[in-house]
Amino acid sequence: MERISWNQYFIAQSYLLKSRSTCERLAVGAVIVRDKRMIAGGYNGSVSGGVHCVDDGCYVIDGHCVRTIHAEMNALLQCAKFGVATEQAEIYVSHFPCLHCTKAIIQAGIKAVYYSEDYRNHPYAIELLTQAGVEIHKVDRDEKLIDPQKMEKEQLVAQLIHKLEQGGHNPEELGELKQKAGDLFKVNHNQRS
């Protein structure tokens, strides 16, 4: 059995945390790590006890949901709340941090940012991280390590869709199924048929 790397392990944790997000626009998860130990985690959502976007919709002003606290901030605030030092720690985030979170990460003494998905990577955020000597690493999430049967699941779905195509089913419905399968597995099933 192949052991998952530390980077894959902690990125996977950020994705697990993002599954708790209450934001309808983009789910994000973050985990702060020191000495290969998770010291805090966060996801984007409303303030404790507040109304959640999934319940009442996003509260958008100037293109941003002001109801949501970002995952990175929630993780940093968790450290502050419980007196856990972040100096020389690392943060693993499902998506590249926004400019405001970048500044908080730098101020908290985080030494490295690991992220999986590009998301509005602000040039000034990159500049600030570089100036502060914070390492930036993009980690490609390897689903096969997290879900060893992923490939078999993808193949089964592709085979089922192919069978439906051969059966003369409604092309519009098949197109919707292909899109859903593609979104689920992030693959293009037209290439597999």
GROMACS .gro file of N, CA and C in nm, residues 12-178:
model
  501
   12ALA      N    1  -0.587   1.704   0.191
   12ALA     CA    2  -0.711   1.626   0.206
   12ALA      C    3  -0.789   1.672   0.329
   13GLN      N    4  -0.718   1.707   0.436
   13GLN     CA    5  -0.785   1.757   0.556
   13GLN      C    6  -0.856   1.889   0.527
   14SER      N    7  -0.794   1.974   0.444
   14SER     CA    8  -0.859   2.101   0.410
   14SER      C    9  -0.988   2.076   0.333
   15TYR      N   10  -0.988   1.972   0.250
   15TYR     CA   11  -1.111   1.939   0.175
   15TYR      C   12  -1.217   1.880   0.266
   16LEU      N   13  -1.176   1.805   0.365
   16LEU     CA   14  -1.272   1.753   0.462
   16LEU      C   15  -1.334   1.869   0.540
   17LEU      N   16  -1.251   1.964   0.581
   17LEU     CA   17  -1.301   2.082   0.652
   17LEU      C   18  -1.396   2.164   0.564
   18LYS      N   19  -1.366   2.177   0.436
   18LYS     CA   20  -1.452   2.257   0.349
   18LYS      C   21  -1.590   2.196   0.335
   19SER      N   22  -1.604   2.068   0.364
   19SER     CA   23  -1.736   2.005   0.356
   19SER      C   24  -1.830   2.056   0.466
   20ARG      N   25  -1.777   2.129   0.564
   20ARG     CA   26  -1.858   2.191   0.670
   20ARG      C   27  -1.900   2.334   0.635
   21SER      N   28  -1.850   2.387   0.525
   21SER     CA   29  -1.880   2.524   0.486
   21SER      C   30  -2.029   2.547   0.471
   22THR      N   31  -2.072   2.667   0.507
   22THR     CA   32  -2.212   2.704   0.490
   22THR      C   33  -2.227   2.810   0.381
   23CYS      N   34  -2.121   2.839   0.309
   23CYS     CA   35  -2.125   2.937   0.200
   23CYS      C   36  -2.173   2.869   0.073
   24GLU      N   37  -2.268   2.932   0.005
   24GLU     CA   38  -2.320   2.876  -0.119
   24GLU      C   39  -2.236   2.913  -0.241
   25ARG      N   40  -2.152   3.012  -0.228
   25ARG     CA   41  -2.076   3.061  -0.343
   25ARG      C   42  -1.950   2.980  -0.365
   26LEU      N   43  -1.875   2.947  -0.259
   26LEU     CA   44  -1.752   2.869  -0.270
   26LEU      C   45  -1.718   2.811  -0.134
   27ALA      N   46  -1.708   2.681  -0.126
   27ALA     CA   47  -1.668   2.615  -0.001
   27ALA      C   48  -1.515   2.609   0.004
   28VAL      N   49  -1.459   2.650   0.118
   28VAL     CA   50  -1.314   2.652   0.136
   28VAL      C   51  -1.282   2.593   0.273
   29GLY      N   52  -1.172   2.518   0.280
   29GLY     CA   53  -1.125   2.465   0.407
   29GLY      C   54  -0.979   2.498   0.426
   30ALA      N   55  -0.937   2.510   0.553
   30ALA     CA   56  -0.798   2.541   0.585
   30ALA      C   57  -0.757   2.467   0.711
   31VAL      N   58  -0.632   2.423   0.713
   31VAL     CA   59  -0.578   2.358   0.832
   31VAL      C   60  -0.439   2.417   0.858
   32ILE      N   61  -0.414   2.452   0.984
   32ILE     CA   62  -0.283   2.505   1.024
   32ILE      C   63  -0.206   2.390   1.087
   33VAL      N   64  -0.081   2.378   1.043
   33VAL     CA   65   0.003   2.264   1.081
   33VAL      C   66   0.136   2.315   1.136
   34ARG      N   67   0.180   2.256   1.246
   34ARG     CA   68   0.314   2.281   1.298
   34ARG      C   69   0.377   2.149   1.335
   35ASP      N   70   0.498   2.126   1.287
   35ASP     CA   71   0.572   2.002   1.314
   35ASP      C   72   0.490   1.879   1.276
   36LYS      N   73   0.427   1.885   1.159
   36LYS     CA   74   0.346   1.774   1.105
   36LYS      C   75   0.227   1.738   1.193
   37ARG      N   76   0.179   1.835   1.271
   37ARG     CA   77   0.062   1.816   1.356
   37ARG      C   78  -0.038   1.927   1.328
   38MET      N   79  -0.164   1.890   1.312
   38MET     CA   80  -0.269   1.989   1.290
   38MET      C   81  -0.297   2.062   1.422
   39ILE      N   82  -0.289   2.194   1.419
   39ILE     CA   83  -0.314   2.270   1.541
   39ILE      C   84  -0.447   2.346   1.535
   40ALA      N   85  -0.503   2.361   1.414
   40ALA     CA   86  -0.633   2.428   1.400
   40ALA      C   87  -0.687   2.405   1.260
   41GLY      N   88  -0.817   2.415   1.251
   41GLY     CA   89  -0.881   2.402   1.120
   41GLY      C   90  -0.995   2.501   1.110
   42GLY      N   91  -1.032   2.535   0.988
   42GLY     CA   92  -1.143   2.626   0.968
   42GLY      C   93  -1.206   2.607   0.833
   43TYR      N   94  -1.328   2.654   0.822
   43TYR     CA   95  -1.399   2.655   0.695
   43TYR      C   96  -1.474   2.786   0.688
   44ASN      N   97  -1.516   2.824   0.568
   44ASN     CA   98  -1.585   2.952   0.556
   44ASN      C   99  -1.732   2.935   0.593
   45GLY      N  100  -1.777   3.026   0.677
   45GLY     CA  101  -1.914   3.024   0.725
   45GLY      C  102  -1.944   3.148   0.808
   46SER      N  103  -2.063   3.152   0.860
   46SER     CA  104  -2.109   3.268   0.937
   46SER      C  105  -2.050   3.268   1.078
   47VAL      N  106  -2.065   3.381   1.147
   47VAL     CA  107  -2.020   3.390   1.285
   47VAL      C  108  -2.102   3.292   1.370
   48SER      N  109  -2.044   3.246   1.478
   48SER     CA  110  -2.112   3.150   1.566
   48SER      C  111  -2.248   3.204   1.607
   49GLY      N  112  -2.349   3.121   1.588
   49GLY     CA  113  -2.485   3.160   1.624
   49GLY      C  114  -2.556   3.246   1.522
   50GLY      N  115  -2.487   3.284   1.416
   50GLY     CA  116  -2.546   3.371   1.315
   50GLY      C  117  -2.622   3.294   1.209
   51VAL      N  118  -2.688   3.368   1.123
   51VAL     CA  119  -2.761   3.310   1.011
   51VAL      C  120  -2.660   3.261   0.908
   52HIS      N  121  -2.684   3.145   0.852
   52HIS     CA  122  -2.593   3.088   0.753
   52HIS      C  123  -2.643   3.115   0.611
   53CYS      N  124  -2.550   3.127   0.519
   53CYS     CA  125  -2.584   3.151   0.378
   53CYS      C  126  -2.672   3.039   0.323
   54VAL      N  127  -2.646   2.915   0.362
   54VAL     CA  128  -2.727   2.803   0.312
   54VAL      C  129  -2.872   2.813   0.359
   55ASP      N  130  -2.896   2.887   0.468
   55ASP     CA  131  -3.031   2.902   0.521
   55ASP      C  132  -3.101   3.027   0.469
   56ASP      N  133  -3.025   3.135   0.452
   56ASP     CA  134  -3.086   3.264   0.421
   56ASP      C  135  -3.028   3.331   0.296
   57GLY      N  136  -2.940   3.262   0.226
   57GLY     CA  137  -2.875   3.320   0.109
   57GLY      C  138  -2.754   3.404   0.148
   58CYS      N  139  -2.669   3.428   0.053
   58CYS     CA  140  -2.550   3.509   0.078
   58CYS      C  141  -2.589   3.656   0.091
   59TYR      N  142  -2.517   3.728   0.172
   59TYR     CA  143  -2.537   3.871   0.192
   59TYR      C  144  -2.424   3.940   0.116
   60VAL      N  145  -2.449   3.973  -0.010
   60VAL     CA  146  -2.344   4.020  -0.100
   60VAL      C  147  -2.343   4.172  -0.108
   61ILE      N  148  -2.226   4.229  -0.085
   61ILE     CA  149  -2.200   4.372  -0.101
   61ILE      C  150  -2.072   4.385  -0.183
   62ASP      N  151  -2.077   4.463  -0.290
   62ASP     CA  152  -1.963   4.482  -0.379
   62ASP      C  153  -1.902   4.351  -0.425
   63GLY      N  154  -1.987   4.254  -0.454
   63GLY     CA  155  -1.942   4.126  -0.508
   63GLY      C  156  -1.886   4.027  -0.406
   64HIS      N  157  -1.895   4.061  -0.278
   64HIS     CA  158  -1.843   3.973  -0.173
   64HIS      C  159  -1.951   3.944  -0.070
   65CYS      N  160  -1.954   3.821  -0.022
   65CYS     CA  161  -2.047   3.786   0.085
   65CYS      C  162  -1.989   3.836   0.217
   66VAL      N  163  -2.055   3.932   0.278
   66VAL     CA  164  -2.005   3.991   0.402
   66VAL      C  165  -2.046   3.909   0.524
   67ARG      N  166  -2.131   3.810   0.505
   67ARG     CA  167  -2.175   3.724   0.614
   67ARG      C  168  -2.067   3.620   0.650
   68THR      N  169  -1.985   3.588   0.555
   68THR     CA  170  -1.891   3.477   0.567
   68THR      C  171  -1.757   3.518   0.626
   69ILE      N  172  -1.708   3.438   0.717
   69ILE     CA  173  -1.570   3.448   0.765
   69ILE      C  174  -1.492   3.343   0.688
   70HIS      N  175  -1.379   3.380   0.630
   70HIS     CA  176  -1.303   3.288   0.547
   70HIS      C  177  -1.240   3.177   0.630
   71ALA      N  178  -1.214   3.066   0.564
   71ALA     CA  179  -1.159   2.947   0.629
   71ALA      C  180  -1.026   2.977   0.699
   72GLU      N  181  -0.939   3.050   0.631
   72GLU     CA  182  -0.808   3.081   0.689
   72GLU      C  183  -0.823   3.164   0.816
   73MET      N  184  -0.914   3.262   0.811
   73MET     CA  185  -0.937   3.347   0.928
   73MET      C  186  -0.996   3.265   1.043
   74ASN      N  187  -1.089   3.175   1.011
   74ASN     CA  188  -1.146   3.090   1.117
   74ASN      C  189  -1.039   3.003   1.182
   75ALA      N  190  -0.947   2.950   1.103
   75ALA     CA  191  -0.840   2.869   1.160
   75ALA      C  192  -0.747   2.954   1.246
   76LEU      N  193  -0.710   3.073   1.197
   76LEU     CA  194  -0.624   3.162   1.275
   76LEU      C  195  -0.693   3.209   1.403
   77LEU      N  196  -0.822   3.240   1.394
   77LEU     CA  197  -0.897   3.284   1.512
   77LEU      C  198  -0.912   3.172   1.614
   78GLN      N  199  -0.922   3.048   1.566
   78GLN     CA  200  -0.927   2.934   1.657
   78GLN      C  201  -0.796   2.926   1.738
   79CYS      N  202  -0.685   2.948   1.671
   79CYS     CA  203  -0.555   2.949   1.742
   79CYS      C  204  -0.552   3.061   1.846
   80ALA      N  205  -0.598   3.180   1.807
   80ALA     CA  206  -0.600   3.292   1.901
   80ALA      C  207  -0.690   3.263   2.019
   81LYS      N  208  -0.807   3.208   1.993
   81LYS     CA  209  -0.904   3.180   2.098
   81LYS      C  210  -0.850   3.083   2.204
   82PHE      N  211  -0.773   2.985   2.157
   82PHE     CA  212  -0.724   2.882   2.249
   82PHE      C  213  -0.576   2.897   2.283
   83GLY      N  214  -0.516   3.010   2.246
   83GLY     CA  215  -0.378   3.038   2.284
   83GLY      C  216  -0.275   2.949   2.219
   84VAL      N  217  -0.296   2.914   2.093
   84VAL     CA  218  -0.203   2.827   2.021
   84VAL      C  219  -0.118   2.913   1.928
   85ALA      N  220   0.012   2.906   1.944
   85ALA     CA  221   0.104   2.987   1.863
   85ALA      C  222   0.105   2.943   1.718
   86THR      N  223   0.108   3.040   1.627
   86THR     CA  224   0.112   3.011   1.484
   86THR      C  225   0.247   3.043   1.421
   87GLU      N  226   0.337   3.100   1.499
   87GLU     CA  227   0.470   3.135   1.449
   87GLU      C  228   0.538   3.011   1.392
   88GLN      N  229   0.586   3.023   1.268
   88GLN     CA  230   0.658   2.917   1.196
   88GLN      C  231   0.570   2.796   1.160
   89ALA      N  232   0.439   2.813   1.167
   89ALA     CA  233   0.349   2.705   1.126
   89ALA      C  234   0.327   2.715   0.974
   90GLU      N  235   0.256   2.618   0.920
   90GLU     CA  236   0.220   2.616   0.779
   90GLU      C  237   0.068   2.611   0.770
   91ILE      N  238   0.014   2.661   0.658
   91ILE     CA  239  -0.131   2.653   0.639
   91ILE      C  240  -0.158   2.582   0.507
   92TYR      N  241  -0.251   2.489   0.512
   92TYR     CA  242  -0.296   2.415   0.394
   92TYR      C  243  -0.438   2.460   0.366
   93VAL      N  244  -0.462   2.509   0.243
   93VAL     CA  245  -0.592   2.565   0.209
   93VAL      C  246  -0.640   2.501   0.078
   94SER      N  247  -0.768   2.472   0.072
   94SER     CA  248  -0.821   2.413  -0.051
   94SER      C  249  -0.807   2.509  -0.169
   95HIS      N  250  -0.816   2.640  -0.145
   95HIS     CA  251  -0.808   2.741  -0.250
   95HIS      C  252  -0.707   2.849  -0.212
   96PHE      N  253  -0.649   2.912  -0.312
   96PHE     CA  254  -0.552   3.018  -0.286
   96PHE      C  255  -0.616   3.126  -0.199
   97PRO      N  256  -0.546   3.172  -0.095
   97PRO     CA  257  -0.604   3.272  -0.004
   97PRO      C  258  -0.629   3.407  -0.071
   98CYS      N  259  -0.736   3.473  -0.026
   98CYS     CA  260  -0.765   3.609  -0.073
   98CYS      C  261  -0.661   3.705  -0.015
   99LEU      N  262  -0.666   3.828  -0.059
   99LEU     CA  263  -0.570   3.930  -0.015
   99LEU      C  264  -0.579   3.954   0.137
  100HIS      N  265  -0.701   3.965   0.191
  100HIS     CA  266  -0.715   3.990   0.336
  100HIS      C  267  -0.663   3.874   0.418
  101CYS      N  268  -0.693   3.752   0.377
  101CYS     CA  269  -0.643   3.634   0.449
  101CYS      C  270  -0.492   3.624   0.437
  102THR      N  271  -0.439   3.661   0.320
  102THR     CA  272  -0.294   3.661   0.300
  102THR      C  273  -0.225   3.749   0.402
  103LYS      N  274  -0.280   3.869   0.423
  103LYS     CA  275  -0.220   3.962   0.520
  103LYS      C  276  -0.226   3.904   0.661
  104ALA      N  277  -0.337   3.840   0.696
  104ALA     CA  278  -0.350   3.779   0.829
  104ALA      C  279  -0.252   3.663   0.845
  105ILE      N  280  -0.235   3.585   0.740
  105ILE     CA  281  -0.141   3.472   0.742
  105ILE      C  282   0.000   3.522   0.768
  106ILE      N  283   0.040   3.629   0.700
  106ILE     CA  284   0.173   3.686   0.719
  106ILE      C  285   0.189   3.738   0.862
  107GLN      N  286   0.088   3.812   0.909
  107GLN     CA  287   0.095   3.869   1.045
  107GLN      C  288   0.099   3.761   1.151
  108ALA      N  289   0.040   3.646   1.123
  108ALA     CA  290   0.037   3.536   1.221
  108ALA      C  291   0.170   3.459   1.225
  109GLY      N  292   0.263   3.492   1.135
  109GLY     CA  293   0.393   3.426   1.136
  109GLY      C  294   0.396   3.292   1.063
  110ILE      N  295   0.296   3.266   0.981
  110ILE     CA  296   0.293   3.143   0.903
  110ILE      C  297   0.410   3.144   0.804
  111LYS      N  298   0.482   3.032   0.794
  111LYS     CA  299   0.601   3.030   0.709
  111LYS      C  300   0.577   2.974   0.569
  112ALA      N  301   0.464   2.903   0.548
  112ALA     CA  302   0.438   2.846   0.416
  112ALA      C  303   0.288   2.832   0.395
  113VAL      N  304   0.247   2.857   0.271
  113VAL     CA  305   0.108   2.839   0.229
  113VAL      C  306   0.106   2.728   0.124
  114TYR      N  307   0.027   2.626   0.149
  114TYR     CA  308   0.005   2.519   0.054
  114TYR      C  309  -0.142   2.527   0.012
  115TYR      N  310  -0.166   2.526  -0.117
  115TYR     CA  311  -0.304   2.534  -0.165
  115TYR      C  312  -0.321   2.439  -0.282
  116SER      N  313  -0.446   2.403  -0.311
  116SER     CA  314  -0.473   2.308  -0.417
  116SER      C  315  -0.533   2.372  -0.542
  117GLU      N  316  -0.624   2.466  -0.522
  117GLU     CA  317  -0.694   2.524  -0.637
  117GLU      C  318  -0.668   2.674  -0.647
  118ASP      N  319  -0.639   2.717  -0.769
  118ASP     CA  320  -0.627   2.860  -0.794
  118ASP      C  321  -0.765   2.922  -0.784
  119TYR      N  322  -0.773   3.038  -0.720
  119TYR     CA  323  -0.899   3.109  -0.711
  119TYR      C  324  -0.870   3.258  -0.696
  120ARG      N  325  -0.883   3.330  -0.804
  120ARG     CA  326  -0.858   3.473  -0.804
  120ARG      C  327  -0.726   3.508  -0.735
  121ASN      N  328  -0.621   3.436  -0.768
  121ASN     CA  329  -0.490   3.459  -0.707
  121ASN      C  330  -0.448   3.604  -0.731
  122HIS      N  331  -0.460   3.685  -0.627
  122HIS     CA  332  -0.433   3.828  -0.640
  122HIS      C  333  -0.281   3.850  -0.650
  123PRO      N  334  -0.237   3.926  -0.752
  123PRO     CA  335  -0.093   3.950  -0.768
  123PRO      C  336  -0.030   4.015  -0.645
  124TYR      N  337  -0.103   4.105  -0.579
  124TYR     CA  338  -0.048   4.170  -0.460
  124TYR      C  339  -0.035   4.071  -0.344
  125ALA      N  340  -0.126   3.975  -0.335
  125ALA     CA  341  -0.114   3.872  -0.231
  125ALA      C  342   0.014   3.791  -0.254
  126ILE      N  343   0.039   3.757  -0.379
  126ILE     CA  344   0.161   3.682  -0.412
  126ILE      C  345   0.284   3.766  -0.380
  127GLU      N  346   0.278   3.894  -0.415
  127GLU     CA  347   0.389   3.986  -0.387
  127GLU      C  348   0.414   3.996  -0.236
  128LEU      N  349   0.307   4.013  -0.158
  128LEU     CA  350   0.323   4.024  -0.013
  128LEU      C  351   0.383   3.897   0.047
  129LEU      N  352   0.334   3.782   0.005
  129LEU     CA  353   0.387   3.655   0.056
  129LEU      C  354   0.536   3.641   0.022
  130THR      N  355   0.572   3.677  -0.100
  130THR     CA  356   0.711   3.669  -0.143
  130THR      C  357   0.798   3.764  -0.062
  131GLN      N  358   0.753   3.889  -0.045
  131GLN     CA  359   0.829   3.988   0.032
  131GLN      C  360   0.848   3.943   0.176
  132ALA      N  361   0.747   3.876   0.232
  132ALA     CA  362   0.754   3.832   0.372
  132ALA      C  363   0.833   3.701   0.387
  133GLY      N  364   0.875   3.643   0.276
  133GLY     CA  365   0.950   3.519   0.282
  133GLY      C  366   0.862   3.397   0.310
  134VAL      N  367   0.732   3.410   0.285
  134VAL     CA  368   0.641   3.298   0.304
  134VAL      C  369   0.643   3.213   0.178
  135GLU      N  370   0.673   3.087   0.194
  135GLU     CA  371   0.676   2.995   0.080
  135GLU      C  372   0.534   2.972   0.028
  136ILE      N  373   0.521   2.959  -0.104
  136ILE     CA  374   0.392   2.931  -0.167
  136ILE      C  375   0.408   2.802  -0.247
  137HIS      N  376   0.322   2.704  -0.218
  137HIS     CA  377   0.329   2.575  -0.287
  137HIS      C  378   0.190   2.534  -0.335
  138LYS      N  379   0.180   2.501  -0.461
  138LYS     CA  380   0.054   2.445  -0.512
  138LYS      C  381   0.065   2.293  -0.503
  139VAL      N  382  -0.036   2.233  -0.441
  139VAL     CA  383  -0.038   2.088  -0.422
  139VAL      C  384  -0.151   2.030  -0.506
  140ASP      N  385  -0.116   1.951  -0.604
  140ASP     CA  386  -0.219   1.883  -0.682
  140ASP      C  387  -0.275   1.771  -0.598
  141ARG      N  388  -0.404   1.777  -0.579
  141ARG     CA  389  -0.472   1.677  -0.497
  141ARG      C  390  -0.480   1.547  -0.576
  142ASP      N  391  -0.428   1.440  -0.520
  142ASP     CA  392  -0.431   1.309  -0.586
  142ASP      C  393  -0.545   1.227  -0.528
  143GLU      N  394  -0.658   1.231  -0.595
  143GLU     CA  395  -0.777   1.161  -0.546
  143GLU      C  396  -0.755   1.011  -0.531
  144LYS      N  397  -0.665   0.953  -0.612
  144LYS     CA  398  -0.642   0.808  -0.605
  144LYS      C  399  -0.585   0.769  -0.469
  145LEU      N  400  -0.509   0.860  -0.409
  145LEU     CA  401  -0.453   0.829  -0.277
  145LEU      C  402  -0.560   0.842  -0.168
  146ILE      N  403  -0.654   0.933  -0.188
  146ILE     CA  404  -0.759   0.956  -0.090
  146ILE      C  405  -0.871   0.855  -0.108
  147ASP      N  406  -0.905   0.826  -0.235
  147ASP     CA  407  -1.009   0.728  -0.267
  147ASP      C  408  -0.950   0.628  -0.365
  148PRO      N  409  -0.896   0.517  -0.317
  148PRO     CA  410  -0.829   0.420  -0.404
  148PRO      C  411  -0.920   0.362  -0.513
  149GLN      N  412  -1.050   0.371  -0.497
  149GLN     CA  413  -1.142   0.317  -0.597
  149GLN      C  414  -1.196   0.424  -0.691
  150LYS      N  415  -1.139   0.542  -0.689
  150LYS     CA  416  -1.188   0.652  -0.773
  150LYS      C  417  -1.189   0.614  -0.920
  151MET      N  418  -1.081   0.556  -0.968
  151MET     CA  419  -1.072   0.522  -1.109
  151MET      C  420  -1.180   0.421  -1.148
  152GLU      N  421  -1.203   0.321  -1.063
  152GLU     CA  422  -1.306   0.222  -1.091
  152GLU      C  423  -1.445   0.286  -1.094
  153LYS      N  424  -1.469   0.382  -1.005
  153LYS     CA  425  -1.597   0.453  -1.002
  153LYS      C  426  -1.617   0.534  -1.130
  154GLU      N  427  -1.510   0.603  -1.172
  154GLU     CA  428  -1.518   0.681  -1.296
  154GLU      C  429  -1.548   0.591  -1.415
  155GLN      N  430  -1.478   0.477  -1.422
  155GLN     CA  431  -1.499   0.385  -1.533
  155GLN      C  432  -1.640   0.329  -1.533
  156LEU      N  433  -1.693   0.296  -1.417
  156LEU     CA  434  -1.830   0.244  -1.409
  156LEU      C  435  -1.931   0.347  -1.458
  157VAL      N  436  -1.915   0.472  -1.415
  157VAL     CA  437  -2.007   0.577  -1.458
  157VAL      C  438  -1.996   0.597  -1.609
  158ALA      N  439  -1.873   0.597  -1.663
  158ALA     CA  440  -1.855   0.612  -1.807
  158ALA      C  441  -1.921   0.496  -1.883
  159GLN      N  442  -1.908   0.375  -1.831
  159GLN     CA  443  -1.971   0.258  -1.895
  159GLN      C  444  -2.123   0.270  -1.891
  160LEU      N  445  -2.178   0.312  -1.780
  160LEU     CA  446  -2.323   0.327  -1.768
  160LEU      C  447  -2.376   0.432  -1.866
  161ILE      N  448  -2.306   0.544  -1.876
  161ILE     CA  449  -2.348   0.648  -1.969
  161ILE      C  450  -2.339   0.597  -2.113
  162HIS      N  451  -2.232   0.525  -2.144
  162HIS     CA  452  -2.216   0.468  -2.277
  162HIS      C  453  -2.331   0.373  -2.310
  163LYS      N  454  -2.370   0.290  -2.215
  163LYS     CA  455  -2.483   0.197  -2.235
  163LYS      C  456  -2.613   0.274  -2.260
  164LEU      N  457  -2.632   0.381  -2.185
  164LEU     CA  458  -2.751   0.463  -2.205
  164LEU      C  459  -2.752   0.526  -2.345
  165GLU      N  460  -2.634   0.568  -2.391
  165GLU     CA  461  -2.624   0.625  -2.525
  165GLU      C  462  -2.663   0.523  -2.632
  166GLN      N  463  -2.617   0.400  -2.613
  166GLN     CA  464  -2.648   0.292  -2.708
  166GLN      C  465  -2.796   0.257  -2.706
  167GLY      N  466  -2.863   0.280  -2.593
  167GLY     CA  467  -3.003   0.247  -2.579
  167GLY      C  468  -3.096   0.352  -2.638
  168GLY      N  469  -3.040   0.457  -2.697
  168GLY     CA  470  -3.123   0.557  -2.762
  168GLY      C  471  -3.197   0.648  -2.666
  169HIS      N  472  -3.143   0.671  -2.550
  169HIS     CA  473  -3.208   0.759  -2.453
  169HIS      C  474  -3.201   0.905  -2.498
  170ASN      N  475  -3.282   0.987  -2.436
  170ASN     CA  476  -3.292   1.130  -2.467
  170ASN      C  477  -3.154   1.196  -2.460
  171PRO      N  478  -3.105   1.250  -2.574
  171PRO     CA  479  -2.971   1.312  -2.578
  171PRO      C  480  -2.955   1.427  -2.478
  172GLU      N  481  -3.063   1.504  -2.456
  172GLU     CA  482  -3.055   1.615  -2.361
  172GLU      C  483  -3.032   1.564  -2.219
  173GLU      N  484  -3.108   1.459  -2.181
  173GLU     CA  485  -3.091   1.399  -2.047
  173GLU      C  486  -2.952   1.337  -2.034
  174LEU      N  487  -2.904   1.272  -2.140
  174LEU     CA  488  -2.769   1.214  -2.136
  174LEU      C  489  -2.663   1.323  -2.121
  175GLY      N  490  -2.685   1.435  -2.189
  175GLY     CA  491  -2.593   1.547  -2.176
  175GLY      C  492  -2.586   1.598  -2.034
  176GLU      N  493  -2.702   1.605  -1.968
  176GLU     CA  494  -2.706   1.647  -1.827
  176GLU      C  495  -2.635   1.547  -1.738
  177LEU      N  496  -2.655   1.418  -1.764
  177LEU     CA  497  -2.588   1.314  -1.685
  177LEU      C  498  -2.437   1.320  -1.703
  178LYS      N  499  -2.393   1.341  -1.828
  178LYS     CA  500  -2.250   1.353  -1.856
  178LYS      C  501  -2.191   1.472  -1.781
   0.00000   0.00000   0.00000
